[in-house]
Tab-separated table of C-alpha atoms and ligand atoms in Angstrom:
chain	number	residue	atom	x	y	z
N	3	MET	CA	-5.087	19.005	-7.676
N	4	ASP	CA	-2.235	16.551	-8.013
N	5	LEU	CA	-1.696	14.865	-11.344
N	6	TYR	CA	-0.354	11.417	-12.041
N	7	GLU	CA	3.096	11.176	-13.588
N	8	TYR	CA	1.664	10.293	-16.987
N	9	GLN	CA	-0.716	13.266	-16.907
N	10	GLY	CA	2.044	15.656	-15.913
N	11	LYS	CA	4.172	14.289	-18.715
N	12	GLU	CA	1.344	14.830	-21.158
N	13	LEU	CA	1.292	18.502	-20.161
N	14	PHE	CA	5.103	18.680	-20.351
N	15	SER	CA	4.904	17.288	-23.836
N	16	ARG	CA	2.314	19.880	-24.904
N	17	PHE	CA	4.824	22.563	-23.970
N	18	GLY	CA	7.623	20.859	-25.870
N	19	ILE	CA	9.498	19.362	-22.927
N	20	PRO	CA	11.042	16.066	-24.094
N	21	ILE	CA	9.695	12.891	-22.471
N	22	SER	CA	9.834	9.181	-23.305
N	23	GLU	CA	7.072	7.547	-25.276
N	24	GLY	CA	4.703	5.471	-23.193
N	25	ARG	CA	1.257	3.907	-22.730
N	26	LEU	CA	-1.131	3.589	-19.814
N	27	ALA	CA	-2.243	0.126	-18.680
N	28	THR	CA	-4.692	-1.048	-16.045
N	29	THR	CA	-4.083	-4.801	-16.402
N	30	SER	CA	-0.980	-6.916	-16.957
N	31	ALA	CA	-2.382	-7.943	-20.355
N	32	GLU	CA	-2.577	-4.280	-21.349
N	33	ALA	CA	0.960	-3.800	-20.039
N	34	ARG	CA	2.125	-6.618	-22.286
N	35	ALA	CA	0.390	-5.111	-25.316
N	36	ALA	CA	1.890	-1.697	-24.514
N	37	ALA	CA	5.379	-3.190	-24.313
N	38	GLU	CA	4.810	-4.946	-27.639
N	39	GLU	CA	3.894	-1.647	-29.278
N	40	LEU	CA	6.815	0.204	-27.765
N	41	GLY	CA	9.346	-2.531	-28.484
N	42	GLY	CA	12.609	-3.264	-26.656
N	43	GLN	CA	13.211	-2.665	-22.989
N	44	VAL	CA	10.492	-0.806	-21.085
N	45	VAL	CA	9.996	0.522	-17.595
N	46	VAL	CA	6.794	-0.291	-15.706
N	47	LYS	CA	5.807	2.540	-13.374
N	48	ALA	CA	3.091	2.617	-10.715
N	49	GLN	CA	0.770	5.582	-11.152
N	50	VAL	CA	-0.074	6.823	-7.659
N	51	LEU	CA	-0.484	10.303	-6.224
N	52	THR	CA	2.598	9.993	-4.025
N	53	GLY	CA	6.349	10.069	-4.552
N	54	GLY	CA	9.143	7.627	-3.763
N	55	ARG	CA	7.663	4.897	-5.919
N	56	GLY	CA	11.083	3.624	-6.946
N	57	LYS	CA	12.082	2.814	-3.367
N	58	ALA	CA	8.696	1.184	-2.700
N	59	GLY	CA	9.081	-1.239	-5.624
N	60	GLY	CA	6.735	0.677	-7.903
N	61	VAL	CA	9.225	1.255	-10.762
N	62	LYS	CA	10.658	-1.766	-12.553
N	63	LEU	CA	12.590	-2.364	-15.748
N	64	ALA	CA	11.307	-5.095	-18.077
N	65	ASP	CA	13.132	-6.800	-20.945
N	66	GLY	CA	10.135	-7.235	-23.186
N	67	PRO	CA	6.377	-7.846	-23.353
N	68	GLU	CA	6.395	-11.014	-21.248
N	69	ASP	CA	8.521	-9.450	-18.540
N	70	ALA	CA	6.403	-6.260	-18.644
N	71	GLU	CA	3.312	-8.388	-18.048
N	72	ALA	CA	4.981	-10.032	-15.044
N	73	LYS	CA	6.282	-6.756	-13.616
N	74	ALA	CA	2.890	-5.080	-14.066
N	75	GLY	CA	1.360	-8.045	-12.216
N	76	GLU	CA	3.706	-7.353	-9.302
N	77	ILE	CA	3.059	-3.615	-9.252
N	78	LEU	CA	-0.716	-3.516	-9.834
N	79	GLY	CA	-2.464	-3.826	-6.483
N	80	LEU	CA	0.649	-2.825	-4.562
N	81	ASP	CA	0.031	-0.471	-1.641
N	82	ILE	CA	2.420	2.468	-1.775
N	83	ARG	CA	1.990	4.480	1.435
N	84	GLY	CA	-1.764	4.016	1.462
N	85	HIS	CA	-2.191	4.389	-2.308
N	86	VAL	CA	-3.223	1.208	-4.085
N	87	VAL	CA	-1.830	0.976	-7.611
N	88	ARG	CA	-4.613	0.674	-10.203
N	89	LYS	CA	-2.721	1.955	-13.230
N	90	VAL	CA	0.771	1.547	-14.580
N	91	TRP	CA	2.617	3.643	-17.113
N	92	ILE	CA	4.689	1.621	-19.547
N	93	GLU	CA	7.463	3.687	-20.999
N	94	ARG	CA	10.328	3.031	-23.385
N	95	ALA	CA	13.320	2.502	-21.074
N	96	SER	CA	15.980	5.189	-21.046
N	97	GLU	CA	19.683	4.763	-20.626
N	98	ILE	CA	20.796	7.100	-17.892
N	99	ALA	CA	24.215	8.758	-17.675
N	100	LYS	CA	23.237	11.521	-15.231
N	101	GLU	CA	20.258	12.347	-13.057
N	102	TYR	CA	19.502	16.029	-12.440
N	103	TYR	CA	16.638	17.721	-10.626
N	104	LEU	CA	14.598	20.669	-11.897
N	105	SER	CA	11.489	22.213	-10.393
N	106	ILE	CA	9.428	25.347	-10.304
N	107	THR	CA	7.099	26.236	-7.471
N	108	PHE	CA	5.981	29.274	-5.467
N	109	ASP	CA	8.140	30.923	-2.906
N	110	ARG	CA	5.312	32.521	-0.989
N	111	GLY	CA	7.672	34.521	1.211
N	112	ALA	CA	9.276	36.144	-1.823
N	113	LYS	CA	5.945	36.307	-3.712
N	114	LYS	CA	7.717	34.924	-6.750
N	115	ALA	CA	8.035	31.693	-8.651
N	116	LEU	CA	11.147	29.774	-7.696
N	117	PHE	CA	13.209	27.472	-9.897
N	118	MET	CA	15.486	24.913	-8.287
N	119	LEU	CA	18.101	22.977	-10.187
N	120	THR	CA	20.759	20.539	-9.044
N	121	THR	CA	22.963	17.919	-10.640
N	122	GLU	CA	22.228	15.707	-7.617
N	123	GLY	CA	18.893	14.449	-8.872
N	124	GLY	CA	17.123	11.121	-8.565
N	125	ILE	CA	16.883	11.272	-4.790
N	126	GLU	CA	14.500	13.317	-2.664
N	127	ILE	CA	15.226	17.020	-2.931
N	128	GLU	CA	14.901	17.428	0.838
N	129	GLU	CA	17.947	15.183	1.235
N	130	VAL	CA	19.999	17.331	-1.141
N	131	ALA	CA	18.846	20.510	0.584
N	132	GLU	CA	19.993	19.072	3.893
N	133	SER	CA	23.225	17.268	3.034
N	134	ASN	CA	24.542	19.532	0.283
N	135	PRO	CA	22.627	22.829	0.189
N	136	ASP	CA	25.252	24.500	-2.014
N	137	ALA	CA	24.490	22.034	-4.795
N	138	LEU	CA	20.972	23.429	-5.060
N	139	ALA	CA	20.802	26.408	-7.415
N	140	ARG	CA	17.820	28.730	-6.998
N	141	LEU	CA	16.291	31.361	-9.208
N	142	HIS	CA	13.352	33.613	-8.441
N	143	VAL	CA	11.254	34.880	-11.321
N	144	ASP	CA	9.547	38.214	-10.922
N	145	PRO	CA	5.922	37.819	-12.059
N	146	LEU	CA	5.823	41.308	-13.573
N	147	GLU	CA	9.090	41.049	-15.466
N	148	GLY	CA	8.344	37.499	-16.515
N	149	PHE	CA	10.975	34.958	-17.335
N	150	GLN	CA	14.110	35.999	-19.217
N	151	PRO	CA	16.453	33.449	-20.823
N	152	TYR	CA	19.559	35.067	-19.290
N	153	GLN	CA	18.165	34.156	-15.887
N	154	ALA	CA	18.050	30.493	-16.876
N	155	ARG	CA	21.699	30.722	-17.909
N	156	ARG	CA	22.552	31.985	-14.439
N	157	LEU	CA	20.594	29.100	-12.890
N	158	ILE	CA	22.395	26.533	-15.032
N	159	TYR	CA	25.853	27.951	-14.239
N	160	ALA	CA	25.013	28.098	-10.548
N	161	ALA	CA	24.098	24.411	-10.610
N	162	GLY	CA	27.534	23.671	-12.090
N	163	ILE	CA	26.331	22.272	-15.406
N	164	ASP	CA	29.245	22.979	-17.717
N	165	ASP	CA	28.662	20.856	-20.805
N	166	PRO	CA	27.585	23.338	-23.532
N	167	ASP	CA	25.270	20.856	-25.190
N	168	GLU	CA	23.484	20.125	-21.890
N	169	GLN	CA	23.358	23.828	-21.103
N	170	LYS	CA	21.599	24.525	-24.381
N	171	GLN	CA	18.986	21.810	-23.894
N	172	ILE	CA	18.345	22.671	-20.244
N	173	LEU	CA	18.026	26.366	-21.097
N	174	ASP	CA	15.288	25.409	-23.519
N	175	ILE	CA	13.587	23.096	-21.006
N	176	VAL	CA	13.671	25.729	-18.231
N	177	GLY	CA	11.911	28.234	-20.512
N	178	LYS	CA	9.298	25.698	-21.546
N	179	LEU	CA	8.749	24.599	-17.951
N	180	TYR	CA	8.106	28.227	-17.015
N	181	ASP	CA	5.475	28.526	-19.756
N	182	CYS	CA	3.941	25.248	-18.651
N	183	PHE	CA	3.841	26.371	-14.997
N	184	VAL	CA	2.241	29.724	-15.775
N	185	GLU	CA	-0.170	28.649	-18.482
N	186	THR	CA	-1.582	25.681	-16.584
N	187	ASP	CA	-1.834	27.676	-13.318
N	188	ALA	CA	0.391	25.091	-11.684
N	189	MET	CA	1.635	25.299	-8.118
N	190	LEU	CA	4.421	22.806	-8.618
N	191	CYS	CA	6.136	21.288	-11.643
N	192	GLU	CA	8.939	18.976	-10.616
N	193	VAL	CA	11.185	16.874	-12.836
N	194	ASN	CA	13.153	14.346	-10.816
N	195	PRO	CA	15.137	12.975	-12.453
N	196	LEU	CA	15.829	15.153	-15.437
N	197	ILE	CA	18.161	12.736	-17.158
N	198	VAL	CA	21.071	13.021	-19.534
N	199	THR	CA	21.422	9.922	-21.716
N	200	PRO	CA	24.833	8.520	-22.700
N	201	GLU	CA	24.276	10.230	-26.083
N	202	GLY	CA	23.891	13.561	-24.280
N	203	GLU	CA	20.151	13.927	-24.716
N	204	VAL	CA	18.266	15.652	-21.855
N	205	ARG	CA	14.779	14.377	-21.007
N	206	ALA	CA	12.139	14.477	-18.235
N	207	LEU	CA	11.964	10.996	-16.735
N	208	ASP	CA	9.433	11.751	-14.007
N	209	SER	CA	6.852	14.416	-13.296
N	210	LYS	CA	5.220	15.735	-10.168
N	211	PHE	CA	2.558	18.252	-11.081
N	212	THR	CA	0.105	20.191	-8.920
N	213	VAL	CA	-2.464	22.527	-10.436
N	214	ASP	CA	-4.244	25.224	-8.442
N	215	ASP	CA	-7.775	23.964	-7.755
N	216	ASN	CA	-9.081	27.510	-7.901
N	217	ALA	CA	-7.906	27.857	-11.497
N	218	LEU	CA	-9.371	24.603	-12.789
N	219	TYR	CA	-12.420	26.395	-14.133
N	220	LYS	CA	-10.083	27.852	-16.757
N	221	HIS	CA	-8.690	24.447	-17.727
N	222	SER	CA	-11.489	21.994	-18.377
N	223	ASP	CA	-9.029	19.594	-20.027
N	224	ILE	CA	-6.939	19.427	-16.854
N	225	ALA	CA	-9.993	19.324	-14.576
N	226	GLU	CA	-11.090	16.203	-16.472
N	227	MET	CA	-7.834	14.520	-15.515
N	228	ARG	CA	-9.072	14.190	-11.956
N	229	ASP	CA	-9.279	10.518	-11.102
N	230	LEU	CA	-12.468	10.253	-9.091
N	231	GLU	CA	-11.742	6.675	-8.111
N	232	ALA	CA	-8.628	7.826	-6.251
N	233	TYR	CA	-10.885	9.519	-3.679
N	234	PRO	CA	-13.095	7.840	-1.068
N	235	PRO	CA	-16.774	7.672	-2.180
N	236	GLU	CA	-17.969	10.223	0.425
N	237	GLU	CA	-15.392	12.734	-0.754
N	238	ARG	CA	-16.453	12.127	-4.323
N	239	ALA	CA	-20.132	12.693	-3.480
N	240	ALA	CA	-19.207	15.857	-1.585
N	241	ARG	CA	-17.175	17.211	-4.462
N	242	GLU	CA	-20.067	16.654	-6.848
N	243	LYS	CA	-22.248	18.755	-4.546
N	244	GLY	CA	-19.659	21.471	-4.103
N	245	VAL	CA	-19.084	20.706	-0.399
N	246	THR	CA	-15.527	20.577	0.952
N	247	TYR	CA	-15.327	17.350	2.938
N	248	VAL	CA	-12.475	15.348	4.422
N	249	LYS	CA	-13.111	12.160	6.358
N	250	LEU	CA	-11.337	11.828	9.719
N	251	GLU	CA	-11.121	9.118	12.368
N	252	GLY	CA	-13.484	10.226	15.148
N	253	GLU	CA	-17.178	10.258	16.048
N	254	VAL	CA	-18.228	13.923	16.076
N	255	GLY	CA	-19.478	15.095	12.694
N	256	ILE	CA	-18.397	18.693	12.102
N	257	LEU	CA	-20.000	21.255	9.875
N	258	GLY	CA	-18.969	24.874	9.765
N	259	ASN	CA	-18.794	27.756	7.372
N	260	GLY	CA	-15.282	28.792	6.450
N	261	ALA	CA	-12.172	26.638	6.567
N	262	GLY	CA	-10.651	28.579	9.481
N	263	LEU	CA	-13.730	28.149	11.642
N	264	VAL	CA	-13.931	24.445	10.830
N	265	MET	CA	-10.261	24.015	11.735
N	266	SER	CA	-10.813	25.738	15.094
N	267	THR	CA	-13.866	23.580	15.677
N	268	LEU	CA	-11.747	20.447	15.207
N	269	ASP	CA	-9.316	21.861	17.775
N	270	VAL	CA	-12.046	22.637	20.290
N	271	ILE	CA	-13.492	19.138	19.933
N	272	ALA	CA	-10.045	17.715	20.665
N	273	LEU	CA	-9.622	20.160	23.562
N	274	VAL	CA	-12.739	18.845	25.296
N	275	GLY	CA	-11.678	15.249	24.770
N	276	GLY	CA	-13.524	14.303	21.602
N	277	ARG	CA	-12.520	13.199	18.136
N	278	PRO	CA	-13.822	14.852	14.977
N	279	ALA	CA	-15.273	12.523	12.345
N	280	ASN	CA	-14.691	14.874	9.456
N	281	PHE	CA	-13.865	18.311	8.207
N	282	CYS	CA	-16.796	19.835	6.362
N	283	ASP	CA	-16.917	23.383	5.105
N	284	LEU	CA	-20.178	24.871	3.860
N	285	GLY	CA	-18.274	27.824	2.454
N	286	GLY	CA	-19.617	31.331	2.310
N	287	GLY	CA	-23.019	30.499	0.839
N	288	GLY	CA	-24.712	28.249	3.368
N	289	ASP	CA	-28.042	28.181	1.560
N	290	ALA	CA	-30.638	25.621	2.570
N	291	GLN	CA	-29.700	23.166	-0.176
N	292	GLY	CA	-26.030	23.411	0.798
N	293	VAL	CA	-26.933	22.477	4.377
N	294	VAL	CA	-29.070	19.561	3.178
N	295	ASP	CA	-26.236	18.276	0.975
N	296	ALA	CA	-23.623	18.582	3.714
N	297	LEU	CA	-25.835	16.880	6.310
N	298	GLU	CA	-26.499	13.989	3.942
N	299	ILE	CA	-22.799	13.512	3.335
N	300	ILE	CA	-21.819	13.663	7.010
N	301	SER	CA	-24.638	11.426	8.213
N	302	ALA	CA	-23.750	8.778	5.620
N	303	ASP	CA	-20.534	8.054	7.567
N	304	PRO	CA	-21.465	5.185	9.922
N	305	GLN	CA	-18.887	6.348	12.467
N	306	VAL	CA	-20.639	9.684	13.040
N	307	ARG	CA	-22.730	9.934	16.240
N	308	PRO	CA	-23.580	13.588	16.973
N	309	ILE	CA	-23.232	16.346	14.406
N	310	LEU	CA	-21.984	19.759	15.432
N	311	PHE	CA	-23.017	22.816	13.439
N	312	ASN	CA	-20.709	25.710	14.087
N	313	ILE	CA	-21.829	28.760	12.165
N	314	PHE	CA	-20.324	32.179	12.353
N	315	ALA	CA	-22.468	34.110	9.950
N	316	GLY	CA	-21.019	37.014	8.033
N	317	ILE	CA	-22.276	36.707	4.494
N	318	THR	CA	-24.222	33.597	5.494
N	319	ARG	CA	-27.328	34.226	7.600
N	320	CYS	CA	-28.128	32.019	10.574
N	321	ASP	CA	-31.875	32.059	9.807
N	322	VAL	CA	-31.121	30.584	6.369
N	323	VAL	CA	-28.923	27.894	7.897
N	324	ALA	CA	-31.628	27.141	10.488
N	325	ARG	CA	-34.189	26.635	7.709
N	326	GLY	CA	-31.673	24.432	5.913
N	327	ILE	CA	-31.287	22.251	8.990
N	328	LEU	CA	-35.062	21.902	9.369
N	329	GLN	CA	-35.461	21.213	5.674
N	330	ALA	CA	-32.778	18.529	5.841
N	331	LEU	CA	-34.438	16.936	8.859
N	332	SER	CA	-37.815	16.875	7.116
N	333	GLN	CA	-36.421	15.502	3.839
N	334	THR	CA	-34.132	12.860	5.225
N	335	SER	CA	-34.240	10.368	8.043
N	336	ILE	CA	-31.331	11.809	10.011
N	337	GLU	CA	-31.704	10.785	13.624
N	338	HIS	CA	-28.290	11.860	14.844
N	339	PRO	CA	-28.247	14.323	17.712
N	340	ILE	CA	-27.451	17.724	16.240
N	341	VAL	CA	-25.775	20.452	18.269
N	342	VAL	CA	-26.011	23.966	16.892
N	343	ARG	CA	-24.016	27.050	17.719
N	344	PHE	CA	-24.970	30.220	15.873
N	345	ASP	CA	-23.149	33.498	15.998
N	346	GLY	CA	-23.102	36.570	13.756
N	347	THR	CA	-25.743	37.713	11.278
N	348	ASN	CA	-29.299	36.845	12.359
N	349	ALA	CA	-28.083	34.431	15.069
N	350	GLU	CA	-31.082	35.286	17.247
N	351	GLU	CA	-33.571	34.672	14.426
N	352	GLY	CA	-31.850	31.400	13.628
N	353	ARG	CA	-32.146	30.181	17.196
N	354	GLU	CA	-35.827	31.192	17.297
N	355	ILE	CA	-36.594	29.262	14.137
N	356	LEU	CA	-35.013	26.161	15.656
N	357	ALA	CA	-36.740	26.710	19.028
N	358	ASP	CA	-40.142	27.048	17.336
N	359	ALA	CA	-39.756	23.854	15.382
N	360	ALA	CA	-38.004	22.101	18.277
N	361	PRO	CA	-37.080	18.757	16.729
N	362	SER	CA	-36.229	16.371	19.556
N	363	ASN	CA	-32.693	15.619	18.346
N	364	LEU	CA	-31.661	19.273	18.191
N	365	HIS	CA	-29.561	20.969	20.882
N	366	VAL	CA	-28.781	24.676	20.696
N	367	GLU	CA	-25.773	25.994	22.595
N	368	ALA	CA	-24.635	29.575	23.091
N	369	THR	CA	-20.881	29.272	22.661
N	370	MET	CA	-18.459	27.204	20.653
N	371	LEU	CA	-17.000	25.637	23.798
N	372	ASP	CA	-20.414	24.681	25.210
N	373	ALA	CA	-21.433	23.272	21.838
N	374	ALA	CA	-18.256	21.210	21.645
N	375	LYS	CA	-18.745	19.883	25.192
N	376	ARG	CA	-22.344	18.941	24.461
N	377	ALA	CA	-21.364	17.210	21.221
N	378	VAL	CA	-18.649	15.201	22.930
N	379	GLU	CA	-21.085	14.152	25.692
N	380	LEU	CA	-23.529	13.006	23.039
N	381	ALA	CA	-20.770	11.044	21.318
N	382	ALA	CA	-20.045	9.026	24.455
D	414	GDP	P1	9.910	8.017	-8.032
D	414	GDP	O1	10.695	7.046	-7.249
D	414	GDP	O2	8.452	7.992	-7.655
D	414	GDP	O3	10.463	9.407	-7.969
D	414	GDP	O4	9.940	7.527	-9.562
D	414	GDP	P2	10.922	7.909	-10.771
D	414	GDP	O5	10.123	7.998	-11.994
D	414	GDP	O6	11.737	9.115	-10.453
D	414	GDP	O7	11.855	6.642	-10.887
D	414	GDP	C1	12.732	6.280	-9.854
D	414	GDP	C2	14.060	5.865	-10.391
D	414	GDP	O8	13.919	4.758	-11.264
D	414	GDP	C3	14.748	6.933	-11.225
D	414	GDP	O9	15.468	7.841	-10.450
D	414	GDP	C4	15.653	6.101	-12.108
D	414	GDP	O10	16.870	5.841	-11.433
D	414	GDP	C5	14.899	4.793	-12.271
D	414	GDP	N1	14.279	4.779	-13.598
D	414	GDP	C6	13.082	5.281	-13.962
D	414	GDP	N2	12.871	5.169	-15.283
D	414	GDP	C7	13.993	4.596	-15.775
D	414	GDP	C8	14.421	4.215	-17.105
D	414	GDP	O11	13.728	4.436	-18.121
D	414	GDP	N3	15.642	3.642	-17.204
D	414	GDP	C9	16.445	3.408	-16.136
D	414	GDP	N4	17.612	2.868	-16.325
D	414	GDP	N5	16.086	3.744	-14.888
D	414	GDP	C10	14.873	4.338	-14.708
D	415	MN	MN1	11.117	10.808	-9.258
């Protein structure tokens, strides 16, 4: 789950990482009031779940409340790479002498957390990595040993930060960022820029924060930060029902059990000349209610014509899925053609259950390829 800048900063602040004081606003009037409270010059920042806001006109300095109101008016409603701005963060403006970059993420190859630090901050890290790779200092942290302050010193020297006062502050921030990363079960904590003010104070001016979805059950406070309005309504409904659903562009509704199988199903649909309408994963359970929920979500998309069920049953049983399909058809008014391919546990029983009931819109196919072909024909 990605967090907004202001949410990431709130977590930074809990771990003692210095940030600037700010307020959230959803209207220009609120932005004005926030600027009044903060006093002096402020910066008005679009809150969207994407980076590069500065370049897209989503970060603007304002001289005072009136200007903040005007700047918020310009930024609210702006479309930044498909993300419409509905909230702005009003923050006390900082004077910037230097812009550094600091992040921690996973290096999956090394099976360790990886810190990256460079004095060439402010711009996209990919650009630094490409144009000046030597400027990017890296430090792996062994999960068993944990983080040791001497390692941070090595990172800071490697990045070429030689001012003792900066070194001291960054050493402290690196340690706190490690705690923040581990304790929130984050997958990425990025500070770009990490600024040094003309007075020599180091502070996080931006935050990019991703928390592991699978760990959210441990962090109800972070889970509550999820902004449901940032997701399309179908995806919201799916999430509430525990179904993994992503809307796509095509006409063939897809439902499978297991992300890998669903991905291959999308490929096979494309292979036979069709376009998938969605990605929908029933997961390992596949009980009748799960099937009903998923079918309701998929069939609510007006673009969907046929629906393809691709089930490879391991833990799931095909007879249970078959009953789920029949239950869904009896409870709802789904008239879409439904193509079913069953394989694995109780596939035969599943097919028999469907054959006995024989709803007119149901088509059973023996293989994934045949099922995909049939679905694409029905989509035409
Ligand atoms: P991003 O473009 O989405 O990464 O947004 P950032 O929060 O990183 O802001 C982009 C740029 O705006 C920063 O690199 C700074 O140069 C500038 N900026 C942001 N906040 C301030 C501020 O308080 N004062 C000044 N002078 N510049 C700022
Ligand atoms: Mn940034």
